[in-house]
Structure formats: structure tokens, C-alpha cells
Tab-separated table of C-alpha atoms and ligand atoms in Angstrom:
chain	number	residue	atom	x	y	z
A	1	UNK	CA	0.340	21.916	55.572
A	2	UNK	CA	-1.331	19.814	58.235
A	3	UNK	CA	1.514	20.711	60.490
A	4	UNK	CA	-0.358	22.285	63.388
A	5	UNK	CA	-1.407	19.023	65.043
A	6	UNK	CA	2.201	17.799	64.846
A	7	UNK	CA	3.329	21.055	66.360
A	8	UNK	CA	0.911	20.677	69.229
A	9	UNK	CA	1.825	17.066	69.807
A	10	UNK	CA	5.487	18.030	69.886
A	11	UNK	CA	4.705	20.856	72.216
A	12	UNK	CA	2.771	18.660	74.571
A	13	UNK	CA	5.683	16.289	74.524
A	14	UNK	CA	7.946	19.129	75.571
A	15	UNK	CA	5.569	20.187	78.326
A	16	UNK	CA	5.339	16.605	79.465
A	17	UNK	CA	9.026	16.740	80.239
A	18	UNK	CA	8.958	20.146	81.837
A	19	UNK	CA	5.637	20.700	83.506
A	20	UNK	CA	3.388	17.684	83.733
A	21	UNK	CA	5.427	14.513	84.013
A	22	UNK	CA	2.595	12.322	85.365
A	23	UNK	CA	-0.272	13.570	83.334
A	24	UNK	CA	1.316	13.802	79.924
A	25	UNK	CA	3.712	10.884	79.859
A	26	UNK	CA	3.417	9.016	76.592
A	27	UNK	CA	1.071	11.519	75.055
A	28	UNK	CA	3.068	11.784	71.856
A	29	UNK	CA	2.795	8.055	71.209
A	30	UNK	CA	-0.958	8.315	70.889
A	31	UNK	CA	-2.442	10.030	67.893
A	32	UNK	CA	-3.236	12.880	70.192
A	33	UNK	CA	-5.792	15.489	69.299
A	34	UNK	CA	-5.570	18.695	71.315
A	35	UNK	CA	-8.575	19.109	73.552
A	36	UNK	CA	-10.084	22.432	72.683
A	37	UNK	CA	-12.265	23.968	75.363
A	38	UNK	CA	-15.915	23.457	74.526
A	39	UNK	CA	-17.066	26.474	76.521
A	40	UNK	CA	-16.564	30.189	75.919
A	41	UNK	CA	-18.062	30.350	72.448
A	42	UNK	CA	-18.567	34.106	72.702
A	43	UNK	CA	-16.209	35.986	70.406
A	44	UNK	CA	-14.462	38.249	72.875
A	45	UNK	CA	-10.757	37.648	72.343
A	46	UNK	CA	-9.241	40.644	70.560
A	47	UNK	CA	-7.021	40.104	67.517
A	48	UNK	CA	-5.321	42.752	65.377
A	49	UNK	CA	-3.545	42.738	62.048
A	50	UNK	CA	-1.204	45.598	61.193
A	51	UNK	CA	0.430	46.330	57.845
A	52	UNK	CA	3.785	48.061	58.265
A	53	UNK	CA	4.841	47.045	54.731
A	54	UNK	CA	5.494	49.792	52.209
A	55	UNK	CA	2.916	48.221	49.867
A	56	UNK	CA	-0.701	47.131	50.013
A	57	UNK	CA	-1.219	43.614	51.304
A	58	UNK	CA	-4.249	41.342	51.587
A	59	UNK	CA	-4.188	39.615	54.980
A	60	UNK	CA	-5.825	36.172	55.066
A	61	UNK	CA	-7.348	34.328	57.993
A	62	UNK	CA	-8.037	30.610	58.107
A	63	UNK	CA	-10.104	29.309	61.001
A	64	UNK	CA	-9.365	25.692	61.947
A	65	UNK	CA	-11.425	25.507	65.163
A	66	UNK	CA	-13.595	27.806	67.224
A	67	UNK	CA	-15.198	30.953	65.839
A	68	UNK	CA	-13.145	33.251	63.640
A	69	UNK	CA	-14.035	36.639	62.189
A	70	UNK	CA	-16.818	36.931	59.609
A	71	UNK	CA	-14.247	37.529	56.854
A	72	UNK	CA	-11.443	35.354	55.453
A	73	UNK	CA	-9.362	38.150	53.987
A	74	UNK	CA	-9.256	41.893	53.327
A	75	UNK	CA	-7.293	44.741	51.840
A	76	UNK	CA	-4.848	46.548	54.133
A	77	UNK	CA	-3.123	49.695	52.955
A	78	UNK	CA	0.284	50.578	54.448
A	79	UNK	CA	-0.159	51.617	58.090
A	80	UNK	CA	-3.561	49.953	58.446
A	81	UNK	CA	-4.537	48.188	61.653
A	82	UNK	CA	-7.679	46.069	61.533
A	83	UNK	CA	-9.151	44.718	64.770
A	84	UNK	CA	-11.581	41.847	65.163
A	85	UNK	CA	-12.656	39.319	67.767
A	86	UNK	CA	-12.477	35.555	67.846
A	87	UNK	CA	-13.740	32.983	70.330
A	88	UNK	CA	-11.490	32.142	73.276
A	89	UNK	CA	-10.983	28.653	71.781
A	90	UNK	CA	-10.052	29.873	68.289
A	91	UNK	CA	-7.446	27.975	66.318
A	92	UNK	CA	-6.207	29.255	63.003
A	93	UNK	CA	-3.558	30.911	60.939
A	94	UNK	CA	-2.945	34.360	59.527
A	95	UNK	CA	-0.784	35.316	56.558
A	96	UNK	CA	-0.563	38.057	53.970
A	97	UNK	CA	-0.960	38.023	50.208
A	98	UNK	CA	1.002	40.361	47.978
A	99	UNK	CA	0.723	41.746	44.456
A	100	UNK	CA	-2.996	41.065	44.191
A	101	UNK	CA	-5.567	42.129	41.615
A	102	UNK	CA	-9.182	41.352	42.454
A	103	UNK	CA	-12.294	42.291	40.502
A	104	UNK	CA	-15.326	43.848	42.173
A	105	UNK	CA	-16.606	40.378	43.103
A	106	UNK	CA	-13.479	39.623	45.099
A	107	UNK	CA	-12.202	37.021	42.652
A	108	UNK	CA	-9.287	37.016	40.238
A	109	UNK	CA	-9.577	38.945	36.983
A	110	UNK	CA	-11.521	36.931	34.406
A	111	UNK	CA	-12.417	34.538	37.265
A	112	UNK	CA	-9.504	32.260	36.551
A	113	UNK	CA	-6.092	31.662	38.035
A	114	UNK	CA	-4.486	33.264	41.055
A	115	UNK	CA	-5.213	36.862	42.059
A	116	UNK	CA	-1.975	37.294	44.010
A	117	UNK	CA	1.683	36.501	43.420
A	118	UNK	CA	2.218	35.132	46.952
A	119	UNK	CA	-0.112	33.589	49.534
A	120	UNK	CA	-2.927	33.256	46.989
A	121	UNK	CA	-5.883	31.100	48.082
A	122	UNK	CA	-7.647	30.035	44.893
A	123	UNK	CA	-7.934	33.596	43.582
A	124	UNK	CA	-10.420	34.569	46.329
A	125	UNK	CA	-10.313	37.774	48.387
A	126	UNK	CA	-12.075	35.849	51.173
A	127	UNK	CA	-9.804	32.871	51.669
A	128	UNK	CA	-11.333	29.451	52.299
A	129	UNK	CA	-8.034	27.607	52.496
A	130	UNK	CA	-4.307	28.159	52.615
A	131	UNK	CA	-1.965	29.812	50.158
A	132	UNK	CA	1.745	29.625	49.367
A	133	UNK	CA	4.382	30.825	49.599
A	134	UNK	CA	3.627	32.718	52.780
A	135	UNK	CA	5.072	33.368	56.204
A	136	UNK	CA	2.414	32.162	58.661
A	137	UNK	CA	1.349	33.142	62.162
A	138	UNK	CA	-0.353	30.113	63.770
A	139	UNK	CA	-2.488	30.137	66.900
A	140	UNK	CA	-4.186	27.690	69.249
A	141	UNK	CA	-5.700	30.053	71.775
A	142	UNK	CA	-6.927	27.478	74.297
A	143	UNK	CA	-6.073	23.955	75.374
A	144	UNK	CA	-7.007	21.744	78.298
A	145	UNK	CA	-3.791	22.888	79.975
A	146	UNK	CA	-4.989	26.517	79.959
A	147	UNK	CA	-2.172	27.512	77.643
A	148	UNK	CA	-2.153	29.285	74.291
A	149	UNK	CA	0.276	27.909	71.701
A	150	UNK	CA	1.468	30.031	68.799
A	151	UNK	CA	4.294	30.186	66.336
A	152	UNK	CA	5.705	31.726	63.199
A	153	UNK	CA	5.982	29.115	60.461
A	154	UNK	CA	8.093	29.094	57.300
A	155	UNK	CA	6.935	25.549	56.535
A	156	UNK	CA	4.730	26.860	53.692
A	157	UNK	CA	7.433	29.200	52.368
A	158	UNK	CA	8.300	32.825	53.081
A	159	UNK	CA	6.978	36.054	51.648
A	160	UNK	CA	7.056	38.891	54.220
A	161	UNK	CA	8.510	39.561	57.668
A	162	UNK	CA	6.124	38.821	60.547
A	163	UNK	CA	6.027	39.708	64.211
A	164	UNK	CA	3.538	38.345	66.735
A	165	UNK	CA	2.666	40.599	69.657
A	166	UNK	CA	0.945	38.963	72.596
A	167	UNK	CA	-1.709	41.339	73.915
A	168	UNK	CA	-1.408	40.002	77.458
A	169	UNK	CA	-0.934	43.533	78.775
A	170	UNK	CA	-4.531	44.243	77.693
A	171	UNK	CA	-5.939	41.067	79.203
A	172	UNK	CA	-8.553	40.758	81.942
A	173	UNK	CA	-6.233	38.365	83.764
A	174	UNK	CA	-3.898	40.135	86.203
A	175	UNK	CA	-1.274	37.343	86.010
A	176	UNK	CA	-0.964	38.076	82.321
A	177	UNK	CA	-0.909	41.845	82.678
A	178	UNK	CA	2.295	41.766	84.688
A	179	UNK	CA	4.186	39.497	82.287
A	180	UNK	CA	7.203	41.030	80.494
A	181	UNK	CA	7.254	40.725	76.716
A	182	UNK	CA	10.852	39.568	76.186
A	183	UNK	CA	9.810	35.933	75.839
A	184	UNK	CA	6.405	36.331	74.184
A	185	UNK	CA	6.831	38.264	70.914
A	186	UNK	CA	8.669	36.394	68.152
A	187	UNK	CA	9.798	38.201	65.012
A	188	UNK	CA	11.019	36.794	61.693
A	189	UNK	CA	12.711	39.174	59.267
A	190	UNK	CA	14.052	37.526	56.117
A	191	UNK	CA	13.878	40.595	53.876
A	192	UNK	CA	16.768	43.096	53.789
A	193	UNK	CA	14.423	46.076	53.361
A	194	UNK	CA	13.195	45.677	56.957
A	195	UNK	CA	16.472	44.678	58.585
A	196	UNK	CA	17.913	47.097	61.158
A	197	UNK	CA	21.638	47.385	61.774
A	198	UNK	CA	22.873	45.975	65.102
A	199	UNK	CA	24.055	49.506	65.922
A	200	UNK	CA	20.532	50.853	65.744
A	201	UNK	CA	18.393	48.405	67.697
A	202	UNK	CA	16.432	51.129	69.471
A	203	UNK	CA	14.312	51.497	66.310
A	204	UNK	CA	12.903	47.959	66.223
A	205	UNK	CA	9.110	47.966	65.963
A	206	UNK	CA	8.018	44.687	67.588
A	207	UNK	CA	10.974	43.286	69.503
A	208	UNK	CA	11.127	46.045	72.089
A	209	UNK	CA	12.223	45.849	75.717
A	210	UNK	CA	9.747	45.937	78.613
A	211	UNK	CA	10.443	47.835	81.792
A	212	UNK	CA	8.453	46.686	84.826
A	213	UNK	CA	9.404	48.360	88.073
A	214	UNK	CA	13.174	48.663	88.107
A	215	UNK	CA	13.839	45.734	85.742
A	216	UNK	CA	14.236	46.020	81.986
A	217	UNK	CA	13.494	42.787	80.163
A	218	UNK	CA	15.519	42.713	76.961
A	219	UNK	CA	14.338	40.725	73.945
A	220	UNK	CA	17.215	38.649	72.535
A	221	UNK	CA	17.799	39.191	68.821
A	222	UNK	CA	19.660	37.410	66.040
A	223	UNK	CA	22.680	39.682	65.619
A	224	UNK	CA	25.042	37.716	63.377
A	225	UNK	CA	23.561	38.146	59.911
A	226	UNK	CA	24.200	41.198	57.755
A	227	UNK	CA	22.116	42.608	54.915
A	228	UNK	CA	23.984	40.467	52.388
A	229	UNK	CA	23.101	37.179	54.122
A	230	UNK	CA	19.524	38.221	54.778
A	231	UNK	CA	19.036	39.174	51.122
A	232	UNK	CA	20.138	35.793	49.783
A	233	UNK	CA	19.129	33.099	52.276
A	234	UNK	CA	16.516	31.619	49.922
A	235	UNK	CA	18.164	28.793	47.934
A	236	UNK	CA	18.403	29.931	44.290
A	237	UNK	CA	15.980	27.368	42.770
A	238	UNK	CA	13.289	28.146	45.370
A	239	UNK	CA	12.920	31.843	44.539
A	240	UNK	CA	9.614	32.395	42.791
A	241	UNK	CA	11.027	35.273	40.730
A	242	UNK	CA	14.773	34.677	40.446
A	243	UNK	CA	16.695	37.561	38.918
A	244	UNK	CA	18.016	36.993	35.409
A	245	UNK	CA	21.210	34.981	35.593
A	246	UNK	CA	23.581	35.472	32.655
A	247	UNK	CA	24.758	32.153	31.168
A	248	UNK	CA	22.559	30.165	33.559
A	249	UNK	CA	24.490	27.245	34.978
A	250	UNK	CA	27.932	28.639	34.149
A	251	UNK	CA	28.344	30.577	37.378
A	252	UNK	CA	29.075	28.572	40.511
A	253	UNK	CA	26.148	27.822	42.811
A	254	UNK	CA	24.811	29.393	44.917
A	255	UNK	CA	25.613	33.077	44.991
A	256	UNK	CA	27.164	34.205	41.750
A	257	UNK	CA	27.191	37.764	43.132
A	258	UNK	CA	23.889	38.453	41.350
A	259	UNK	CA	21.797	41.069	43.125
A	260	UNK	CA	18.564	39.643	44.487
A	261	UNK	CA	15.364	41.697	44.446
A	262	UNK	CA	14.384	43.220	47.821
A	263	UNK	CA	11.148	41.271	47.628
A	264	UNK	CA	12.300	37.698	47.078
A	265	UNK	CA	9.528	35.241	48.055
A	266	UNK	CA	10.720	31.712	48.702
A	267	UNK	CA	9.004	28.360	48.213
A	268	UNK	CA	9.667	25.526	50.635
A	269	UNK	CA	11.303	22.383	49.238
A	270	UNK	CA	7.989	20.639	49.937
A	271	UNK	CA	5.960	22.997	47.745
A	272	UNK	CA	8.610	23.096	45.014
A	273	UNK	CA	9.389	19.384	44.754
A	274	UNK	CA	6.644	17.652	46.770
A	275	UNK	CA	8.822	14.700	47.753
A	276	UNK	CA	7.938	12.784	50.934
A	277	UNK	CA	11.416	13.509	52.321
A	278	UNK	CA	10.796	17.274	51.923
A	279	UNK	CA	7.206	17.207	53.191
A	280	UNK	CA	7.699	14.791	56.130
A	281	UNK	CA	4.938	12.675	54.596
A	282	UNK	CA	4.566	9.046	53.475
A	283	UNK	CA	7.567	6.987	54.531
A	284	UNK	CA	9.080	10.119	56.135
A	285	UNK	CA	6.146	10.838	58.449
A	286	UNK	CA	8.008	10.666	61.766
A	287	UNK	CA	10.513	13.004	63.450
A	288	UNK	CA	13.191	10.307	63.152
A	289	UNK	CA	12.694	9.925	59.405
A	290	UNK	CA	12.406	13.588	58.391
A	291	UNK	CA	15.450	15.829	58.654
A	292	UNK	CA	15.963	19.498	57.848
A	293	UNK	CA	16.654	20.163	54.172
A	294	UNK	CA	18.490	22.951	52.332
A	295	UNK	CA	15.478	25.264	52.667
A	296	UNK	CA	14.700	24.647	56.318
A	297	UNK	CA	18.348	24.996	57.349
A	298	UNK	CA	18.587	28.393	55.633
A	299	UNK	CA	15.193	29.469	57.007
A	300	UNK	CA	16.155	28.539	60.578
A	301	UNK	CA	19.357	30.557	60.331
A	302	UNK	CA	17.551	33.728	59.273
A	303	UNK	CA	14.540	33.207	61.574
A	304	UNK	CA	15.698	31.156	64.585
A	305	UNK	CA	12.350	31.432	66.390
A	306	UNK	CA	10.293	30.135	63.424
A	307	UNK	CA	9.248	26.635	62.435
A	308	UNK	CA	11.215	25.653	59.335
A	309	UNK	CA	9.865	22.143	58.628
A	310	UNK	CA	7.099	19.944	59.987
A	311	UNK	CA	9.223	18.241	62.659
A	312	UNK	CA	11.317	21.206	63.620
A	313	UNK	CA	12.402	21.364	67.235
A	314	UNK	CA	9.330	21.664	69.453
A	315	UNK	CA	10.844	24.781	70.992
A	316	UNK	CA	9.782	26.810	67.960
A	317	UNK	CA	6.375	26.939	69.660
A	318	UNK	CA	5.593	29.772	72.049
A	319	UNK	CA	3.357	29.132	75.034
A	320	UNK	CA	1.649	31.565	77.312
A	321	UNK	CA	-1.133	31.260	79.855
A	322	UNK	CA	-4.327	31.448	77.813
A	323	UNK	CA	-6.696	34.413	77.895
A	324	UNK	CA	-4.935	37.031	75.814
A	325	UNK	CA	-5.379	38.034	72.174
A	326	UNK	CA	-2.615	38.683	69.664
A	327	UNK	CA	-1.548	41.204	67.065
A	328	UNK	CA	0.099	40.030	63.849
A	329	UNK	CA	2.394	42.686	62.422
A	330	UNK	CA	3.476	42.364	58.813
A	331	UNK	CA	6.846	43.923	57.916
A	332	UNK	CA	8.064	44.962	61.357
A	333	UNK	CA	11.511	46.592	61.201
A	334	UNK	CA	14.343	45.303	63.285
A	335	UNK	CA	15.863	41.869	63.494
A	336	UNK	CA	14.611	38.333	63.944
A	337	UNK	CA	14.274	37.352	67.576
A	338	UNK	CA	16.335	34.573	69.122
A	339	UNK	CA	14.176	33.948	72.163
A	340	UNK	CA	13.867	30.163	72.271
A	341	UNK	CA	17.592	29.569	72.276
A	342	UNK	CA	17.971	31.961	75.205
A	343	UNK	CA	15.086	30.387	77.113
A	344	UNK	CA	16.667	26.976	76.701
A	345	UNK	CA	20.010	28.260	77.924
A	346	UNK	CA	18.651	29.538	81.220
B	401	NAG	C1	-8.011	50.095	57.409
B	401	NAG	O1	-8.479	49.721	58.691
B	401	NAG	C2	-9.778	50.140	58.992
B	401	NAG	C3	-10.096	49.740	60.412
B	401	NAG	O2	-10.091	48.369	60.533
B	401	NAG	C4	-10.766	49.604	57.973
B	401	NAG	O3	-12.069	49.988	58.281
B	401	NAG	C5	-10.339	50.102	56.611
B	401	NAG	O4	-11.242	49.648	55.621
B	401	NAG	C6	-8.931	49.686	56.297
B	401	NAG	N1	-8.617	50.186	54.975
B	401	NAG	C7	-7.545	49.887	54.241
B	401	NAG	C8	-7.570	50.239	52.815
B	401	NAG	O5	-6.563	49.385	54.670
B	402	NAG	C1	4.955	42.878	44.984
B	402	NAG	O1	4.738	43.042	46.384
B	402	NAG	C2	5.915	43.285	47.122
B	402	NAG	C3	5.570	43.240	48.595
B	402	NAG	O2	4.447	44.006	48.888
B	402	NAG	C4	6.552	44.585	46.687
B	402	NAG	O3	7.724	44.811	47.389
B	402	NAG	C5	6.830	44.519	45.183
B	402	NAG	O4	7.289	45.771	44.741
B	402	NAG	C6	5.576	44.134	44.401
B	402	NAG	N1	5.928	43.911	43.021
B	402	NAG	C7	5.305	44.493	42.031
B	402	NAG	C8	5.772	44.155	40.665
B	402	NAG	O5	4.371	45.258	42.225
B	403	NAG	C1	-19.575	39.427	39.347
B	403	NAG	O1	-20.511	38.381	39.490
B	403	NAG	C2	-21.703	38.596	38.762
B	403	NAG	C3	-22.687	37.481	39.120
B	403	NAG	O2	-22.046	36.231	38.986
B	403	NAG	C4	-21.387	38.663	37.265
B	403	NAG	O3	-22.563	38.913	36.547
B	403	NAG	C5	-20.377	39.772	37.021
B	403	NAG	O4	-19.996	39.783	35.664
B	403	NAG	C6	-19.161	39.578	37.887
B	403	NAG	N1	-18.285	40.723	37.748
B	403	NAG	C7	-16.999	40.599	37.441
B	403	NAG	C8	-16.219	41.868	37.386
B	403	NAG	O5	-16.476	39.525	37.204
B	404	NAG	C1	-8.565	38.989	31.114
B	404	NAG	O1	-9.137	38.901	29.846
B	404	NAG	C2	-8.779	39.952	28.968
B	404	NAG	C3	-9.590	39.833	27.694
B	404	NAG	O2	-9.716	38.481	27.338
B	404	NAG	C4	-7.269	39.883	28.719
B	404	NAG	O3	-6.872	40.939	27.869
B	404	NAG	C5	-6.555	40.018	30.047
B	404	NAG	O4	-5.160	39.867	29.868
B	404	NAG	C6	-7.041	38.973	31.041
B	404	NAG	N1	-6.470	39.262	32.333
B	404	NAG	C7	-5.931	38.337	33.102
B	404	NAG	C8	-5.383	38.811	34.417
B	404	NAG	O5	-5.856	37.173	32.803
B	405	NAG	C1	-7.786	25.610	83.762
B	405	NAG	O1	-8.597	26.673	84.205
B	405	NAG	C2	-9.833	26.220	84.752
B	405	NAG	C3	-10.717	27.437	85.014
B	405	NAG	O2	-9.955	28.486	85.522
B	405	NAG	C4	-9.536	25.403	86.007
B	405	NAG	O3	-10.740	24.933	86.543
B	405	NAG	C5	-8.645	24.228	85.614
B	405	NAG	O4	-8.277	23.502	86.772
B	405	NAG	C6	-7.397	24.686	84.910
B	405	NAG	N1	-6.685	23.533	84.392
B	405	NAG	C7	-5.364	23.376	84.504
B	405	NAG	C8	-4.754	22.154	83.894
B	405	NAG	O5	-4.666	24.207	85.073
B	406	NAG	C1	0.673	46.898	75.544
B	406	NAG	O1	1.957	46.840	74.961
B	406	NAG	C2	2.020	47.413	73.672
B	406	NAG	C3	3.382	47.172	73.092
B	406	NAG	O2	4.239	46.569	73.958
B	406	NAG	C4	1.712	48.886	73.783
B	406	NAG	O3	1.767	49.467	72.481
B	406	NAG	C5	0.328	49.053	74.363
B	406	NAG	O4	0.072	50.417	74.544
B	406	NAG	C6	0.226	48.332	75.699
B	406	NAG	N1	-1.174	48.391	76.134
B	406	NAG	C7	-1.529	48.581	77.386
B	406	NAG	C8	-2.991	48.584	77.662
B	406	NAG	O5	-0.708	48.713	78.259
B	407	NAG	C1	-12.467	41.474	79.179
B	407	NAG	O1	-13.758	41.102	79.592
B	407	NAG	C2	-14.807	41.808	78.938
B	407	NAG	C3	-16.108	41.409	79.569
B	407	NAG	O2	-16.217	40.013	79.666
B	407	NAG	C4	-14.791	41.481	77.454
B	407	NAG	O3	-15.791	42.195	76.774
B	407	NAG	C5	-13.425	41.881	76.895
B	407	NAG	O4	-13.363	41.514	75.516
B	407	NAG	C6	-12.329	41.200	77.684
B	407	NAG	N1	-11.053	41.693	77.226
B	407	NAG	C7	-10.095	40.875	76.792
B	407	NAG	C8	-8.825	41.526	76.387
B	407	NAG	O5	-10.194	39.663	76.750
B	408	NAG	C1	16.766	47.025	74.139
B	408	NAG	O1	17.933	46.881	74.923
B	408	NAG	C2	19.104	46.669	74.167
B	408	NAG	C3	20.247	46.355	75.116
B	408	NAG	O2	20.336	47.341	76.093
B	408	NAG	C4	19.381	47.926	73.345
B	408	NAG	O3	20.532	47.722	72.554
B	408	NAG	C5	18.191	48.202	72.449
B	408	NAG	O4	18.385	49.415	71.777
B	408	NAG	C6	16.904	48.245	73.252
B	408	NAG	N1	15.783	48.262	72.321
B	408	NAG	C7	14.921	49.252	72.257
B	408	NAG	C8	13.827	49.124	71.255
B	408	NAG	O5	14.995	50.220	72.975
B	409	NAG	C1	19.234	55.153	68.629
B	409	NAG	O1	20.568	54.987	69.101
B	409	NAG	C2	21.502	55.717	68.323
B	409	NAG	C3	22.901	55.329	68.773
B	409	NAG	O2	22.928	55.062	70.144
B	409	NAG	C4	21.197	57.218	68.487
B	409	NAG	O3	22.106	57.971	67.715
B	409	NAG	C5	19.792	57.490	67.998
B	409	NAG	O4	19.445	58.843	68.207
B	409	NAG	C6	18.798	56.607	68.710
B	409	NAG	N1	17.492	56.742	68.077
B	409	NAG	C7	16.377	56.860	68.758
B	409	NAG	C8	15.120	56.946	67.951
B	409	NAG	O5	16.335	56.892	69.973
B	410	NAG	C1	14.063	38.382	79.822
B	410	NAG	O1	14.579	39.396	80.667
B	410	NAG	C2	14.991	38.916	81.950
B	410	NAG	C3	15.386	40.114	82.799
B	410	NAG	O2	16.425	40.836	82.175
B	410	NAG	C4	16.156	37.924	81.761
B	410	NAG	O3	16.526	37.397	83.002
B	410	NAG	C5	15.705	36.789	80.836
B	410	NAG	O4	16.813	35.938	80.548
B	410	NAG	C6	15.178	37.378	79.536
B	410	NAG	N1	14.688	36.279	78.709
B	410	NAG	C7	15.265	35.940	77.544
B	410	NAG	C8	14.655	34.809	76.785
B	410	NAG	O5	16.248	36.535	77.104
């Protein structure tokens, strides 16, 4: 849950090897806090949230630094795009809640308990904290290295597919406007309903190709998994609504051939069991002492560009020159991207 600072520290460590050997050497040994720019408080960085899901969702926004929008959550019908502005130094996360019932005061019915099945934040329409399980889009728009860091995280579980679109082509910075999008827009699709066949990739909604001049920049996708694998990646005990299993325990783990629901939200091992070894906390609070578990291994396979546990490979973080806004798309169709692996290859 407090994974963002670790992510940034890991990211700075990576950059220290690649970009700034002198300046950043040893940074990850200090309890490093990212230096957020103190200037540019005006809220002029455009953000958008789009609901391509077939159902209503309730997007949630948590501001961790800088100035966020005036609201912490809202109702988005299918097809809705909501635009807002944040400060250039905004840091925060965006996720969606599903299966919600709010009363007219924006709280749960009878003012008690959760209002949503997934992503719920204390039963409030206007979130003031986080909610699980939920696929997260995480942003640090500005750092002292003039870079934006962002990622898709499955560390707090998975509910819906997410794509992040960098809006650099709408930026005021001409360096950013001419950047192709094949390394900037990660997608995570862990729900069979939104998975596109590898024979039909020209219908993907977020992971598209960019043509600049005579060059077409192709976004690399995960192409190995079929509908069957994508429908049952969540380890059986972590499903929040497992289908009825005849003679529970008699059938061999894990698959049993039982059909999973299309909407199959998944808890992380950390939220289900809360052990230090699953949460990378307590005596497991270092990269050396916290390894991937059954959940994070499955999550990484289905969404290779997403963070799957607190100390996942630092390359799950995307970096881009700062100055652009972002769009978070819920339920894009297509396939998960496999960008980081291809960047590291070249
Ligand atoms: C859809 O988006 C518009 C523009 O942001 C917003 O004003 C409207 O209330 C939204 N409605 C729903 C139900 O999604
Ligand atoms: C809960 O929400 C999901 C995702 O929006 C949807 O697929 C599912 O049908 C909903 N379930 C119920 C019981 O409404
Ligand atoms: C909304 O809040 C007001 C003031 O606290 C209360 O009187 C009213 O009963 C609440 N309405 C609902 C639907 O809970
Ligand atoms: C709210 O309270 C009413 C009356 O006590 C009850 O019938 C209903 O099931 C409750 N709803 C929820 C969501 O708890
Ligand atoms: C970041 O940008 C500012 C303003 O454009 C510039 O003064 C500064 O040198 C840049 N810092 C780095 C590390 O590139
Ligand atoms: C930026 O790119 C997105 C998708 O790649 C496209 O929908 C949008 O029209 C572009 N905007 C501009 C200003 O070029
Ligand atoms: C570009 O600059 C103008 C004026 O400062 C500002 O209003 C606008 O929001 C900026 N656009 C982006 C995409 O940052
Ligand atoms: C992107 O390029 C690949 C490889 O040529 C192609 O298979 C795919 O259909 C293209 N995607 C789109 C959205 O056009
Ligand atoms: C996508 O590609 C398939 C096979 O190449 C073709 O039949 C189909 O018409 C294309 N769809 C679109 C929307 O271009
Ligand atoms: C982006 O496209 C360019 C041009 O085709 C290619 O050289 C590069 O490897 C691509 N990047 C990734 C991560 O696939």
C-alpha cells in the first residue's frame, strides 16, 4: 500500500545505472524521498478518465502530493470521459470501483459497510483513501530529474483492465509532441471479456501503433495467453466471488475445469493473508527478503508491464520527460502490453 516510494526509489536506482551515474550513486541506500518540484502550483496539467467497460463504474482519485481535482470519486457511465486538471507536481493514484450502491449523500446504504464490491474506500463516493481489490494507475508527474514516473499496479489486487495513455502529443513541449507512443502506453488486460485474439490486433483500443513520417512504431503485446489462461489466472483462493465448486476440496487444485465468471476480481496475497512475506513488510521489508508469491507470479504473466508486488523489478515503472498529462482508460480492448521486456532487449 505504501509502495509508491519504494517504486520511486527503485526507479531512481535504475536511472542511476543508466542515466546519472555520478549524481545518483548510492541513492537507494538512503531513505530517499523523491524531491517534488515546489513550483508550478497552478492546476494546468490535463488528466482524463474514460470508462470503456460495459457497466457503470465509479472512478476514484487519491492525491498523495500536489493539487488534485476537487473530487475524490464520481460516477462514470459506459463511454464516459471525464476531464480534469491537476498541478504539474501532482502525485496520486486512480482506480475504479464496481458494483456500487450509494445513497443521495454519497455514502453506503444505511451509512454502514462498503458501497462497492471492489475498490471500495470506506463506503464513500468521494474517496479519502485507497480501496481493494483494484487495478491501480499510479503517477508521479514531476521529479527533480524532470521526469514523470507512472505505472500500472496489481499490488492491491485486480478488478478491471486498465490502459494508461500519455497525452504527450497534446503537450506544450515540442520534444514531447514528437515522441512515438509505442513505449509510453502500458495496458493490463486480465479479463477475458476484453481480450482480443492475436489475429485481430487492429481493433485494440489503447495499444495502437504510431506513424511519424515514414516510420510506424509498433507497440509490443503479450501474445502467448489465450482466453482460457486469461480467465483463470487468479489463484482460486484469492477470487472474491469464486464460482460454486462441487465437492469442494475433492477436485485437484487449481483448475478443476470449473467455469470462472467473466468478472473475477482478485485479491493480492497481502490483502488476503496479511503476512509479512506477502506484503514485503516487517522482517521482509527489503528486495532481498521479499520474493514473488503465487499471486504476483500469475499477475506478472497476464500483465507483464504491471507491478505485481512491492519489490517487483524496477522496470515496471514507465518514465517520460515531464510536462504531459495522462488518460486512464478502464476496460480497453486488446491485449496486455509487453513494452518493458522489449525496451530491455534493445
Ligand atoms: C460523463 O462525463 C461528463 C463530462 O465529464 C460529466 O459531466 C457527466 O456527469 C458524466 N456522466 C456520467 C453518468 O458518466
Ligand atoms: C459487477 O461489476 C462488474 C464490472 O463492472 C460486472 O461485470 C458485473 O456484472 C457486476 N455484477 C453484478 C452482480 O452486477
Ligand atoms: C443524508 O444526510 C442527512 C444529514 O446527515 C440525513 O438527515 C439524511 O437522512 C441522509 N440521507 C440518507 C439517504 O442517508
Ligand atoms: C438497509 O436497511 C434496511 C432496513 O433496515 C434493510 O432492509 C436493507 O437490507 C439495508 N440495506 C443494506 C445495503 O444494508
Ligand atoms: C529541469 O528543468 C529545469 C527547467 O527547465 C532546468 O532548469 C533543470 O536544469 C532541469 N533539470 C535536469 C536534471 O535536467
Ligand atoms: C493524441 O493521440 C491520441 C491517441 O494516440 C489521439 O486520439 C489524439 O487525437 C491525439 N491528439 C493530438 C492533439 O494529436
Ligand atoms: C499549455 O499551456 C497553457 C498556458 O500555460 C495551459 O493553459 C495548458 O493547460 C497547457 N497545456 C498542457 C497540455 O499542458
Ligand atoms: C500494429 O501493428 C501490428 C504489426 O504490424 C499489427 O498486427 C496490428 O494490427 C497493428 N495495430 C493496429 C491497432 O493497427
Ligand atoms: C482487422 O484485420 C482483419 C484481418 O486482417 C480484417 O479482416 C479486418 O477487417 C480488420 N478490421 C479493421 C477494423 O480494420
Ligand atoms: C518502437 O518502435 C520502434 C520503431 O519501429 C522500434 O525500433 C522500437 O523497438 C519499438 N519499441 C519497443 C519497446 O518495441
